[in-house]
């Protein structure tokens, strides 16, 4: 025989010798094993066996080399198969090709006296022969090629020859079965030895299941058990040593193809087979290696597939395999399971579980299949495709969860390896949250979403409605060698150095499973679904930009019309660009389809609810929700809370914001309660969070919660905001506090960011304003916390002035540019394009600022109606009057003609409605003398003619905006202003020359309450410095830090001023009754 065969024989003998060390069960008097297994056919100890004993016990050795008999080995390599070492007289059998000459001339075998059974006179040997031939589809008759059912039979020639040589009945029996199996499996064609043996296994297992367990059938049962044991042993040889059967080893596991078919199929790997194989792990590590290798090959092949391929059989195979804890333990020890050296982009292809989690409808070719030609598809088609996509993904995600659950529940080692793998998925994907994500360096969206969904479901068992297990989430987890890497993450309220020092002090103890899963799930949301949400928002912006760009490009197509070659190049370039747009649009629809899964989002919000409660318990040091949180919180600081990554709050905001914008009906009332408490708590105690944009996210959540939704006119949160005690008590103060804080965010975009945030604040206030409790609290705030309220109003007035001025300036630009572009022929191409771009920019600016103007003026109207006293305090009243006079002059004065633009509603510009709102603010304060005088003293913008013009416009062109009573009151107020102006002018004239030391150095007006600034020693009026400090906390004369509490009253100077006024003005001013409100 060739060297190759010799090598194979050597490998086989080494393998069998290794198995030969297994203990041999004792035999009973009939030659069958004792005990419940009785799997071995025992050889006799006597050297002179009887004929019957010889038939039952003597089994010749097998030499598959085809050469002359070899010397007797020192040990018995076939002991694992139940074959005992023979006496020296045992004949050798050579399994080799040969002719059948002389077969007919052989002497017939000696008749067997037989052992009768109870069934129709059939003896046990006859039954044994029949049952073994049926199980293994064997025949000892060379002319019999099929059985009674038409199944092909394998003629075992050497077995027949041996029986004839030994003059034994030509029957198949357990004692000869190992030789028969080896010969049959070695000679099969069209199928592999393992195919043949697995089919035999199914048949023998079926026979055992249907076999009666009474004592009369015990001998038959022993025969079947022996057949089953031998069949399994040879199956293992076929898997681990195919060269034993004359087959070359394969690069892939022989088991692979069998794992991919149904376990009940003849070629499939059934439960009984795996159970038996796993039970042999302690005695034979090669079985374990073979099965783990098969799982690794499953993973490698699946890595080359997508959801378009037959991936399901691979997932089902792994689900089937992980039902066996010893096998799970072995799989978890595989070097492919959780290697530490792989990169983020390799996780889903080279780790053992990666390819299973990579299967997703977000894989490249799948999105184009679900949403081919996306621009031509209507909404119904897209919706149906997304629904189909979700159904496929949901089923797959449930399979993934089943696999992970089995791994986690098998033993601690496997559970730890599973957690290690999840940790790798999140820790290696930090770059998914970069401003510019290189998809080649990170895991895919589909993979990370599957990881997140799986972890969400692992959290479900401990997330009960009563929060009974929330104490199990260890607050010291991140200080106890955590799996989650947060070192580079920005912390909630701690700088990097402080955080490093905090985490350097390792906490004692070990982390429990609940804590592990909780923190892993939080990180998975950050790098998984929330990262995909961020990507989706950016993708939508990019697609709009690309659509606009393609429109601009196609305008120039006419330039190449006379050059076919260049036109062809142009059209090809445009087509490629459009293909990119289609690809992006398909991906957008697919991502939306995945993320708009109600079940997935409901599960995500349930987890976020636990995060909210955990954070509130941490920051308030209370047993929330069993104990209420009292605001404002105390000054005690929680280092554990402050050192948490920002994404603990950021992802709560992101998750709720996405759901509120897309599927608000999935948010439950209990989730809404806790969400409101979270928002108000951290806005009321904003010092607990460092990043202003995190706090602005809390405002955004409440703003989105007030959007009208089906059956909820005030949105998901509106009704709760109207009535929750914590809201009525603290919401307005919290919003006003953040309104002030957002003036300086520290970002380079802070100037524009603040307007967006304040717009959302206005919407929330408008939603709850109908509740009188809020107005009462605001009135109390203006009296108790004067400085706080004054600063808020000052910023509000600044905003009204700025946004209205910017809006009106933009309208002037639109008006002028539109006029210039009416006849573009006289303009050069470059100049015309420049002016068109300037016009587009002015239109965008006008629309944005006009929305803010409308909301800010509306808010001022609400506040002045409810809080007239507060808005006429000395620190506020003059600025308010100046702002109103200026805007009135812009709307009805000489320059109002420049505000005429085409389609003003395109920019939310309704000048008559805006004019009516400003007039209402005037009317809200008409009974306040300080306001009347402040309007009259506005030397820049107060013009009596503007009041008359406004009356004329409203009476003739906007009758529906103001009632006749309001118009009459407006006319009377105009007369009041005129009268106050005359009285004030006369009083000013009566004062005559005012000494310079009595004049405010900033405003150049007579001081009424002079104060000394401590560092510059300058003297200004208190109202002047208070107003200055609202927007700039420094001394205006030397820029030194300054607080209003630091100024010193100039009592002596005040007395001198009062004496001067008394002397000059005296009774003249008192004689004039400017508050005469009689009709006129």
Short mmCIF file of N, CA and C in Angstrom, two decimals, residues 940-1076:
data_model
loop_
_atom_site.label_atom_id
_atom_site.label_comp_id
_atom_site.label_asym_id
_atom_site.label_seq_id
_atom_site.Cartn_x
_atom_site.Cartn_y
_atom_site.Cartn_z
N UNK A 940 -35.21 108.88 20.76
CA UNK A 940 -34.81 108.38 19.45
C UNK A 940 -35.98 107.97 18.59
N UNK A 941 -36.91 107.20 19.14
CA UNK A 941 -37.94 106.58 18.30
C UNK A 941 -39.37 107.02 18.60
N UNK A 942 -39.60 107.72 19.70
CA UNK A 942 -40.97 108.13 19.99
C UNK A 942 -41.38 109.23 19.02
N UNK A 943 -42.44 108.97 18.27
CA UNK A 943 -42.99 109.92 17.31
C UNK A 943 -44.52 109.82 17.36
N UNK A 944 -45.18 110.87 17.79
CA UNK A 944 -46.65 110.81 17.88
C UNK A 944 -47.30 110.40 16.56
N UNK A 945 -46.67 110.76 15.44
CA UNK A 945 -47.27 110.43 14.15
C UNK A 945 -47.35 108.92 13.94
N UNK A 946 -46.42 108.18 14.52
CA UNK A 946 -46.44 106.72 14.35
C UNK A 946 -47.68 106.11 15.00
N UNK A 947 -48.12 106.68 16.11
CA UNK A 947 -49.32 106.17 16.78
C UNK A 947 -50.56 106.43 15.94
N UNK A 948 -50.58 107.58 15.30
CA UNK A 948 -51.72 107.91 14.44
C UNK A 948 -51.72 107.02 13.20
N UNK A 949 -50.52 106.79 12.63
CA UNK A 949 -50.44 105.94 11.45
C UNK A 949 -50.86 104.51 11.78
N UNK A 950 -50.44 104.00 12.92
CA UNK A 950 -50.82 102.64 13.32
C UNK A 950 -52.33 102.53 13.47
N UNK A 951 -52.95 103.57 14.05
CA UNK A 951 -54.42 103.56 14.21
C UNK A 951 -55.08 103.48 12.86
N UNK A 952 -54.58 104.27 11.91
CA UNK A 952 -55.17 104.29 10.57
C UNK A 952 -55.05 102.94 9.89
N UNK A 953 -53.88 102.30 10.00
CA UNK A 953 -53.68 100.99 9.35
C UNK A 953 -54.62 99.95 9.92
N UNK A 954 -54.72 99.90 11.23
CA UNK A 954 -55.56 98.88 11.86
C UNK A 954 -57.03 99.13 11.59
N UNK A 955 -57.43 100.40 11.53
CA UNK A 955 -58.84 100.71 11.33
C UNK A 955 -59.27 100.42 9.90
N UNK A 956 -58.36 100.65 8.93
CA UNK A 956 -58.74 100.51 7.53
C UNK A 956 -58.40 99.15 6.95
N UNK A 957 -57.30 98.54 7.38
CA UNK A 957 -56.80 97.34 6.70
C UNK A 957 -56.77 96.09 7.56
N UNK A 958 -57.01 96.22 8.86
CA UNK A 958 -56.92 95.05 9.74
C UNK A 958 -57.98 95.12 10.82
N UNK A 959 -59.22 95.27 10.38
CA UNK A 959 -60.30 95.39 11.36
C UNK A 959 -60.46 94.13 12.20
N UNK A 960 -60.11 93.00 11.61
CA UNK A 960 -60.30 91.73 12.32
C UNK A 960 -59.25 91.49 13.39
N UNK A 961 -58.19 92.31 13.43
CA UNK A 961 -57.11 92.08 14.38
C UNK A 961 -57.33 92.79 15.71
N UNK A 962 -58.12 93.87 15.71
CA UNK A 962 -58.36 94.60 16.95
C UNK A 962 -59.81 95.04 17.00
N UNK A 963 -60.39 94.97 18.18
CA UNK A 963 -61.79 95.37 18.36
C UNK A 963 -61.89 96.89 18.43
N UNK A 964 -63.08 97.45 18.24
CA UNK A 964 -63.26 98.90 18.35
C UNK A 964 -62.86 99.42 19.73
N UNK A 965 -63.14 98.64 20.78
CA UNK A 965 -62.76 99.08 22.12
C UNK A 965 -61.24 99.20 22.24
N UNK A 966 -60.52 98.22 21.66
CA UNK A 966 -59.06 98.27 21.72
C UNK A 966 -58.51 99.45 20.91
N UNK A 967 -59.14 99.74 19.79
CA UNK A 967 -58.70 100.88 18.99
C UNK A 967 -58.91 102.19 19.74
N UNK A 968 -60.04 102.30 20.44
CA UNK A 968 -60.29 103.52 21.21
C UNK A 968 -59.27 103.65 22.35
N UNK A 969 -58.97 102.54 23.00
CA UNK A 969 -57.97 102.58 24.07
C UNK A 969 -56.60 102.97 23.51
N UNK A 970 -56.28 102.47 22.32
CA UNK A 970 -55.01 102.82 21.68
C UNK A 970 -54.93 104.31 21.36
N UNK A 971 -56.02 104.86 20.88
CA UNK A 971 -56.05 106.30 20.58
C UNK A 971 -55.87 107.11 21.85
N UNK A 972 -56.54 106.69 22.92
CA UNK A 972 -56.42 107.41 24.19
C UNK A 972 -55.00 107.30 24.73
N UNK A 973 -54.36 106.13 24.55
CA UNK A 973 -53.00 105.95 25.03
C UNK A 973 -52.03 106.86 24.27
N UNK A 974 -52.27 107.03 22.97
CA UNK A 974 -51.44 107.94 22.19
C UNK A 974 -51.51 109.35 22.70
N UNK A 975 -52.73 109.77 23.05
CA UNK A 975 -52.89 111.12 23.61
C UNK A 975 -52.19 111.22 24.96
N UNK A 976 -52.23 110.15 25.72
CA UNK A 976 -51.57 110.14 27.03
C UNK A 976 -50.06 110.30 26.88
N UNK A 977 -49.49 109.59 25.89
CA UNK A 977 -48.05 109.72 25.64
C UNK A 977 -47.69 111.16 25.26
N UNK A 978 -48.53 111.77 24.41
CA UNK A 978 -48.26 113.13 23.96
C UNK A 978 -48.30 114.10 25.15
N UNK A 979 -49.26 113.89 25.99
CA UNK A 979 -49.39 114.76 27.16
C UNK A 979 -48.21 114.58 28.11
N UNK A 980 -47.77 113.34 28.30
CA UNK A 980 -46.63 113.08 29.16
C UNK A 980 -45.36 113.68 28.58
N UNK A 981 -45.23 113.62 27.25
CA UNK A 981 -44.07 114.22 26.59
C UNK A 981 -44.02 115.71 26.85
N UNK A 982 -45.15 116.35 26.73
CA UNK A 982 -45.19 117.81 26.96
C UNK A 982 -44.84 118.13 28.40
N UNK A 983 -45.38 117.35 29.34
CA UNK A 983 -45.11 117.60 30.76
C UNK A 983 -43.65 117.35 31.08
N UNK A 984 -43.08 116.29 30.49
CA UNK A 984 -41.70 115.97 30.78
C UNK A 984 -40.76 117.03 30.20
N UNK A 985 -41.10 117.49 29.00
CA UNK A 985 -40.28 118.55 28.39
C UNK A 985 -40.31 119.81 29.25
N UNK A 986 -41.51 120.12 29.74
CA UNK A 986 -41.64 121.31 30.57
C UNK A 986 -40.84 121.15 31.86
N UNK A 987 -40.90 119.96 32.46
CA UNK A 987 -40.15 119.70 33.69
C UNK A 987 -38.66 119.79 33.44
N UNK A 988 -38.23 119.27 32.27
CA UNK A 988 -36.81 119.33 31.92
C UNK A 988 -36.37 120.79 31.76
N UNK A 989 -37.26 121.57 31.16
CA UNK A 989 -36.95 123.00 30.97
C UNK A 989 -36.88 123.70 32.31
N UNK A 990 -37.78 123.31 33.22
CA UNK A 990 -37.79 123.93 34.54
C UNK A 990 -36.52 123.61 35.31
N UNK A 991 -35.94 122.42 35.05
CA UNK A 991 -34.72 122.07 35.77
C UNK A 991 -33.54 122.95 35.34
N UNK A 992 -33.61 123.35 34.08
CA UNK A 992 -32.53 124.21 33.60
C UNK A 992 -31.24 123.45 33.47
N UNK A 993 -30.13 124.11 33.72
CA UNK A 993 -28.81 123.51 33.60
C UNK A 993 -28.58 122.56 34.77
N UNK A 994 -28.31 121.27 34.47
CA UNK A 994 -28.10 120.26 35.51
C UNK A 994 -26.60 120.12 35.73
N UNK A 995 -26.14 120.20 36.96
CA UNK A 995 -24.71 120.00 37.23
C UNK A 995 -24.23 118.65 36.73
N UNK A 996 -23.02 118.58 36.19
CA UNK A 996 -22.49 117.33 35.64
C UNK A 996 -22.42 116.21 36.67
N UNK A 997 -22.15 116.55 37.93
CA UNK A 997 -22.03 115.50 38.95
C UNK A 997 -23.35 114.83 39.25
N UNK A 998 -24.49 115.45 38.77
CA UNK A 998 -25.80 114.85 38.99
C UNK A 998 -26.22 113.96 37.81
N UNK A 999 -25.45 114.01 36.72
CA UNK A 999 -25.81 113.26 35.51
C UNK A 999 -25.17 111.88 35.52
N UNK A 1000 -25.92 110.89 35.04
CA UNK A 1000 -25.39 109.52 34.89
C UNK A 1000 -24.36 109.55 33.77
N UNK A 1001 -23.11 109.09 34.02
CA UNK A 1001 -22.07 109.18 32.99
C UNK A 1001 -22.31 108.28 31.78
N UNK A 1002 -23.19 107.28 31.93
CA UNK A 1002 -23.48 106.36 30.82
C UNK A 1002 -24.68 106.85 30.01
N UNK A 1003 -25.76 107.23 30.70
CA UNK A 1003 -27.00 107.59 30.03
C UNK A 1003 -27.17 109.10 29.86
N UNK A 1004 -26.35 109.90 30.56
CA UNK A 1004 -26.45 111.36 30.50
C UNK A 1004 -27.81 111.86 30.95
N UNK A 1005 -28.39 111.20 31.90
CA UNK A 1005 -29.68 111.61 32.48
C UNK A 1005 -29.49 111.86 33.96
N UNK A 1006 -30.43 112.62 34.52
CA UNK A 1006 -30.36 112.93 35.95
C UNK A 1006 -30.53 111.65 36.76
N UNK A 1007 -29.58 111.42 37.66
CA UNK A 1007 -29.64 110.21 38.48
C UNK A 1007 -30.69 110.36 39.57
N UNK A 1008 -31.32 109.24 39.90
CA UNK A 1008 -32.30 109.22 41.00
C UNK A 1008 -31.81 108.39 42.17
N UNK A 1009 -30.94 107.39 41.89
CA UNK A 1009 -30.41 106.54 42.96
C UNK A 1009 -28.94 106.27 42.67
N UNK A 1010 -28.06 107.23 42.90
CA UNK A 1010 -26.64 107.07 42.56
C UNK A 1010 -25.95 106.06 43.46
N UNK A 1011 -25.06 105.27 42.86
CA UNK A 1011 -24.27 104.29 43.61
C UNK A 1011 -22.81 104.39 43.19
N UNK A 1012 -21.90 103.97 44.09
CA UNK A 1012 -20.47 104.02 43.83
C UNK A 1012 -20.01 102.61 43.46
N UNK A 1013 -19.29 102.48 42.34
CA UNK A 1013 -18.73 101.19 41.95
C UNK A 1013 -17.44 100.97 42.72
N UNK A 1014 -17.28 99.82 43.39
CA UNK A 1014 -16.21 99.66 44.37
C UNK A 1014 -14.79 99.72 43.81
N UNK A 1015 -14.56 99.26 42.60
CA UNK A 1015 -13.19 99.23 42.08
C UNK A 1015 -12.81 100.48 41.30
N UNK A 1016 -13.71 100.97 40.43
CA UNK A 1016 -13.39 102.17 39.66
C UNK A 1016 -13.75 103.45 40.38
N UNK A 1017 -14.56 103.33 41.44
CA UNK A 1017 -15.04 104.47 42.22
C UNK A 1017 -15.92 105.42 41.40
N UNK A 1018 -16.36 104.96 40.25
CA UNK A 1018 -17.27 105.78 39.44
C UNK A 1018 -18.65 105.76 40.06
N UNK A 1019 -19.42 106.81 39.77
CA UNK A 1019 -20.78 106.92 40.29
C UNK A 1019 -21.74 106.88 39.11
N UNK A 1020 -22.70 105.96 39.19
CA UNK A 1020 -23.74 105.83 38.17
C UNK A 1020 -25.06 105.60 38.88
N UNK A 1021 -26.14 105.71 38.11
CA UNK A 1021 -27.44 105.42 38.68
C UNK A 1021 -27.59 103.91 38.87
N UNK A 1022 -28.26 103.51 39.93
CA UNK A 1022 -28.42 102.08 40.22
C UNK A 1022 -29.09 101.35 39.06
N UNK A 1023 -30.12 101.93 38.47
CA UNK A 1023 -30.81 101.27 37.36
C UNK A 1023 -29.88 101.06 36.17
N UNK A 1024 -28.95 102.00 35.97
CA UNK A 1024 -28.02 101.88 34.85
C UNK A 1024 -27.07 100.71 35.05
N UNK A 1025 -26.46 100.64 36.23
CA UNK A 1025 -25.51 99.55 36.46
C UNK A 1025 -26.21 98.21 36.57
N UNK A 1026 -27.43 98.20 37.11
CA UNK A 1026 -28.17 96.93 37.18
C UNK A 1026 -28.46 96.43 35.77
N UNK A 1027 -28.89 97.32 34.92
CA UNK A 1027 -29.18 96.92 33.54
C UNK A 1027 -27.91 96.44 32.84
N UNK A 1028 -26.78 97.11 33.10
CA UNK A 1028 -25.53 96.70 32.47
C UNK A 1028 -25.10 95.31 32.93
N UNK A 1029 -25.25 95.06 34.23
CA UNK A 1029 -24.79 93.79 34.78
C UNK A 1029 -25.65 92.61 34.31
N UNK A 1030 -26.81 92.88 33.79
CA UNK A 1030 -27.64 91.79 33.31
C UNK A 1030 -26.99 91.07 32.13
N UNK A 1031 -26.21 91.78 31.35
CA UNK A 1031 -25.56 91.17 30.19
C UNK A 1031 -24.05 91.15 30.27
N UNK A 1032 -23.48 91.87 31.25
CA UNK A 1032 -22.03 91.93 31.36
C UNK A 1032 -21.65 92.09 32.84
N UNK A 1033 -21.16 91.03 33.48
CA UNK A 1033 -20.89 91.10 34.94
C UNK A 1033 -19.57 91.78 35.28
N UNK A 1034 -19.28 92.93 34.68
CA UNK A 1034 -18.04 93.65 34.96
C UNK A 1034 -18.32 95.13 35.14
N UNK A 1035 -17.40 95.82 35.77
CA UNK A 1035 -17.46 97.29 35.90
C UNK A 1035 -17.24 97.89 34.51
N UNK A 1036 -18.15 98.71 34.01
CA UNK A 1036 -18.01 99.26 32.65
C UNK A 1036 -16.83 100.21 32.50
N UNK A 1037 -16.24 100.62 33.61
CA UNK A 1037 -15.16 101.59 33.52
C UNK A 1037 -13.77 100.96 33.59
N UNK A 1038 -13.64 99.80 34.22
CA UNK A 1038 -12.32 99.15 34.27
C UNK A 1038 -12.38 97.65 34.01
N UNK A 1039 -13.54 97.09 33.67
CA UNK A 1039 -13.77 95.69 33.31
C UNK A 1039 -13.48 94.72 34.46
N UNK A 1040 -13.40 95.24 35.69
CA UNK A 1040 -13.21 94.37 36.85
C UNK A 1040 -14.52 93.64 37.15
N UNK A 1041 -14.47 92.38 37.64
CA UNK A 1041 -15.70 91.67 37.98
C UNK A 1041 -16.54 92.47 38.97
N UNK A 1042 -17.85 92.41 38.75
CA UNK A 1042 -18.73 93.22 39.59
C UNK A 1042 -20.09 92.53 39.73
N UNK A 1043 -20.64 92.58 40.95
CA UNK A 1043 -22.00 92.13 41.21
C UNK A 1043 -22.80 93.29 41.75
N UNK A 1044 -24.11 93.25 41.56
CA UNK A 1044 -24.94 94.36 42.02
C UNK A 1044 -24.87 94.51 43.54
N UNK A 1045 -24.60 93.39 44.22
CA UNK A 1045 -24.51 93.46 45.67
C UNK A 1045 -23.27 94.23 46.14
N UNK A 1046 -22.30 94.42 45.24
CA UNK A 1046 -21.05 95.08 45.63
C UNK A 1046 -21.13 96.60 45.59
N UNK A 1047 -22.11 97.18 44.91
CA UNK A 1047 -22.17 98.64 44.77
C UNK A 1047 -22.55 99.27 46.11
N UNK A 1048 -22.12 100.53 46.28
CA UNK A 1048 -22.36 101.25 47.53
C UNK A 1048 -23.22 102.47 47.24
N UNK A 1049 -24.29 102.62 47.99
CA UNK A 1049 -25.19 103.76 47.77
C UNK A 1049 -24.46 105.08 48.07
N UNK A 1050 -24.59 106.05 47.12
CA UNK A 1050 -24.02 107.39 47.32
C UNK A 1050 -25.09 108.26 47.98
N UNK A 1051 -25.27 108.05 49.26
CA UNK A 1051 -26.39 108.68 49.99
C UNK A 1051 -26.30 110.20 49.96
N UNK A 1052 -25.14 110.72 50.18
CA UNK A 1052 -24.98 112.18 50.24
C UNK A 1052 -25.31 112.82 48.89
N UNK A 1053 -24.84 112.18 47.80
CA UNK A 1053 -25.12 112.72 46.47
C UNK A 1053 -26.61 112.63 46.15
N UNK A 1054 -27.23 111.54 46.58
CA UNK A 1054 -28.66 111.39 46.34
C UNK A 1054 -29.44 112.51 47.03
N UNK A 1055 -29.05 112.82 48.23
CA UNK A 1055 -29.72 113.91 48.94
C UNK A 1055 -29.55 115.23 48.20
N UNK A 1056 -28.37 115.48 47.65
CA UNK A 1056 -28.13 116.71 46.90
C UNK A 1056 -29.00 116.77 45.65
N UNK A 1057 -29.15 115.63 44.99
CA UNK A 1057 -29.98 115.59 43.77
C UNK A 1057 -31.44 115.86 44.12
N UNK A 1058 -31.89 115.24 45.18
CA UNK A 1058 -33.27 115.44 45.58
C UNK A 1058 -33.52 116.91 45.94
N UNK A 1059 -32.56 117.50 46.60
CA UNK A 1059 -32.71 118.92 46.95
C UNK A 1059 -32.73 119.79 45.70
N UNK A 1060 -31.89 119.44 44.72
CA UNK A 1060 -31.86 120.19 43.46
C UNK A 1060 -33.20 120.09 42.74
N UNK A 1061 -33.73 118.86 42.67
CA UNK A 1061 -35.00 118.65 41.97
C UNK A 1061 -36.12 119.41 42.68
N UNK A 1062 -36.12 119.34 44.00
CA UNK A 1062 -37.18 120.02 44.76
C UNK A 1062 -37.12 121.52 44.53
N UNK A 1063 -35.93 122.01 44.44
CA UNK A 1063 -35.77 123.45 44.24
C UNK A 1063 -36.21 123.87 42.85
N UNK A 1064 -35.84 123.11 41.81
CA UNK A 1064 -36.10 123.51 40.43
C UNK A 1064 -37.50 123.18 39.94
N UNK A 1065 -37.97 122.01 40.28
CA UNK A 1065 -39.22 121.57 39.68
C UNK A 1065 -40.39 121.87 40.59
N UNK A 1066 -40.18 121.64 41.87
CA UNK A 1066 -41.18 122.01 42.85
C UNK A 1066 -42.55 121.50 42.49
N UNK A 1067 -43.46 122.43 42.58
CA UNK A 1067 -44.86 122.08 42.39
C UNK A 1067 -45.30 122.09 40.94
N UNK A 1068 -44.43 122.58 39.98
CA UNK A 1068 -44.86 122.70 38.59
C UNK A 1068 -45.29 121.35 38.01
N UNK A 1069 -44.48 120.34 38.26
CA UNK A 1069 -44.80 119.03 37.68
C UNK A 1069 -46.03 118.42 38.32
N UNK A 1070 -46.22 118.68 39.63
CA UNK A 1070 -47.37 118.11 40.33
C UNK A 1070 -48.68 118.67 39.83
N UNK A 1071 -48.67 119.91 39.22
CA UNK A 1071 -49.91 120.52 38.75
C UNK A 1071 -50.44 119.86 37.48
N UNK A 1072 -49.59 119.14 36.80
CA UNK A 1072 -50.00 118.52 35.53
C UNK A 1072 -50.49 117.10 35.79
N UNK A 1073 -51.74 116.81 35.38
CA UNK A 1073 -52.31 115.47 35.56
C UNK A 1073 -52.18 114.69 34.26
N UNK A 1074 -51.06 113.99 34.09
CA UNK A 1074 -50.84 113.28 32.81
C UNK A 1074 -51.63 111.97 32.71
N UNK A 1075 -52.16 111.44 33.79
CA UNK A 1075 -52.87 110.15 33.78
C UNK A 1075 -54.36 110.32 33.58
N UNK A 1076 -54.75 111.44 32.98
CA UNK A 1076 -56.16 111.65 32.67
C UNK A 1076 -56.56 110.65 31.60
#
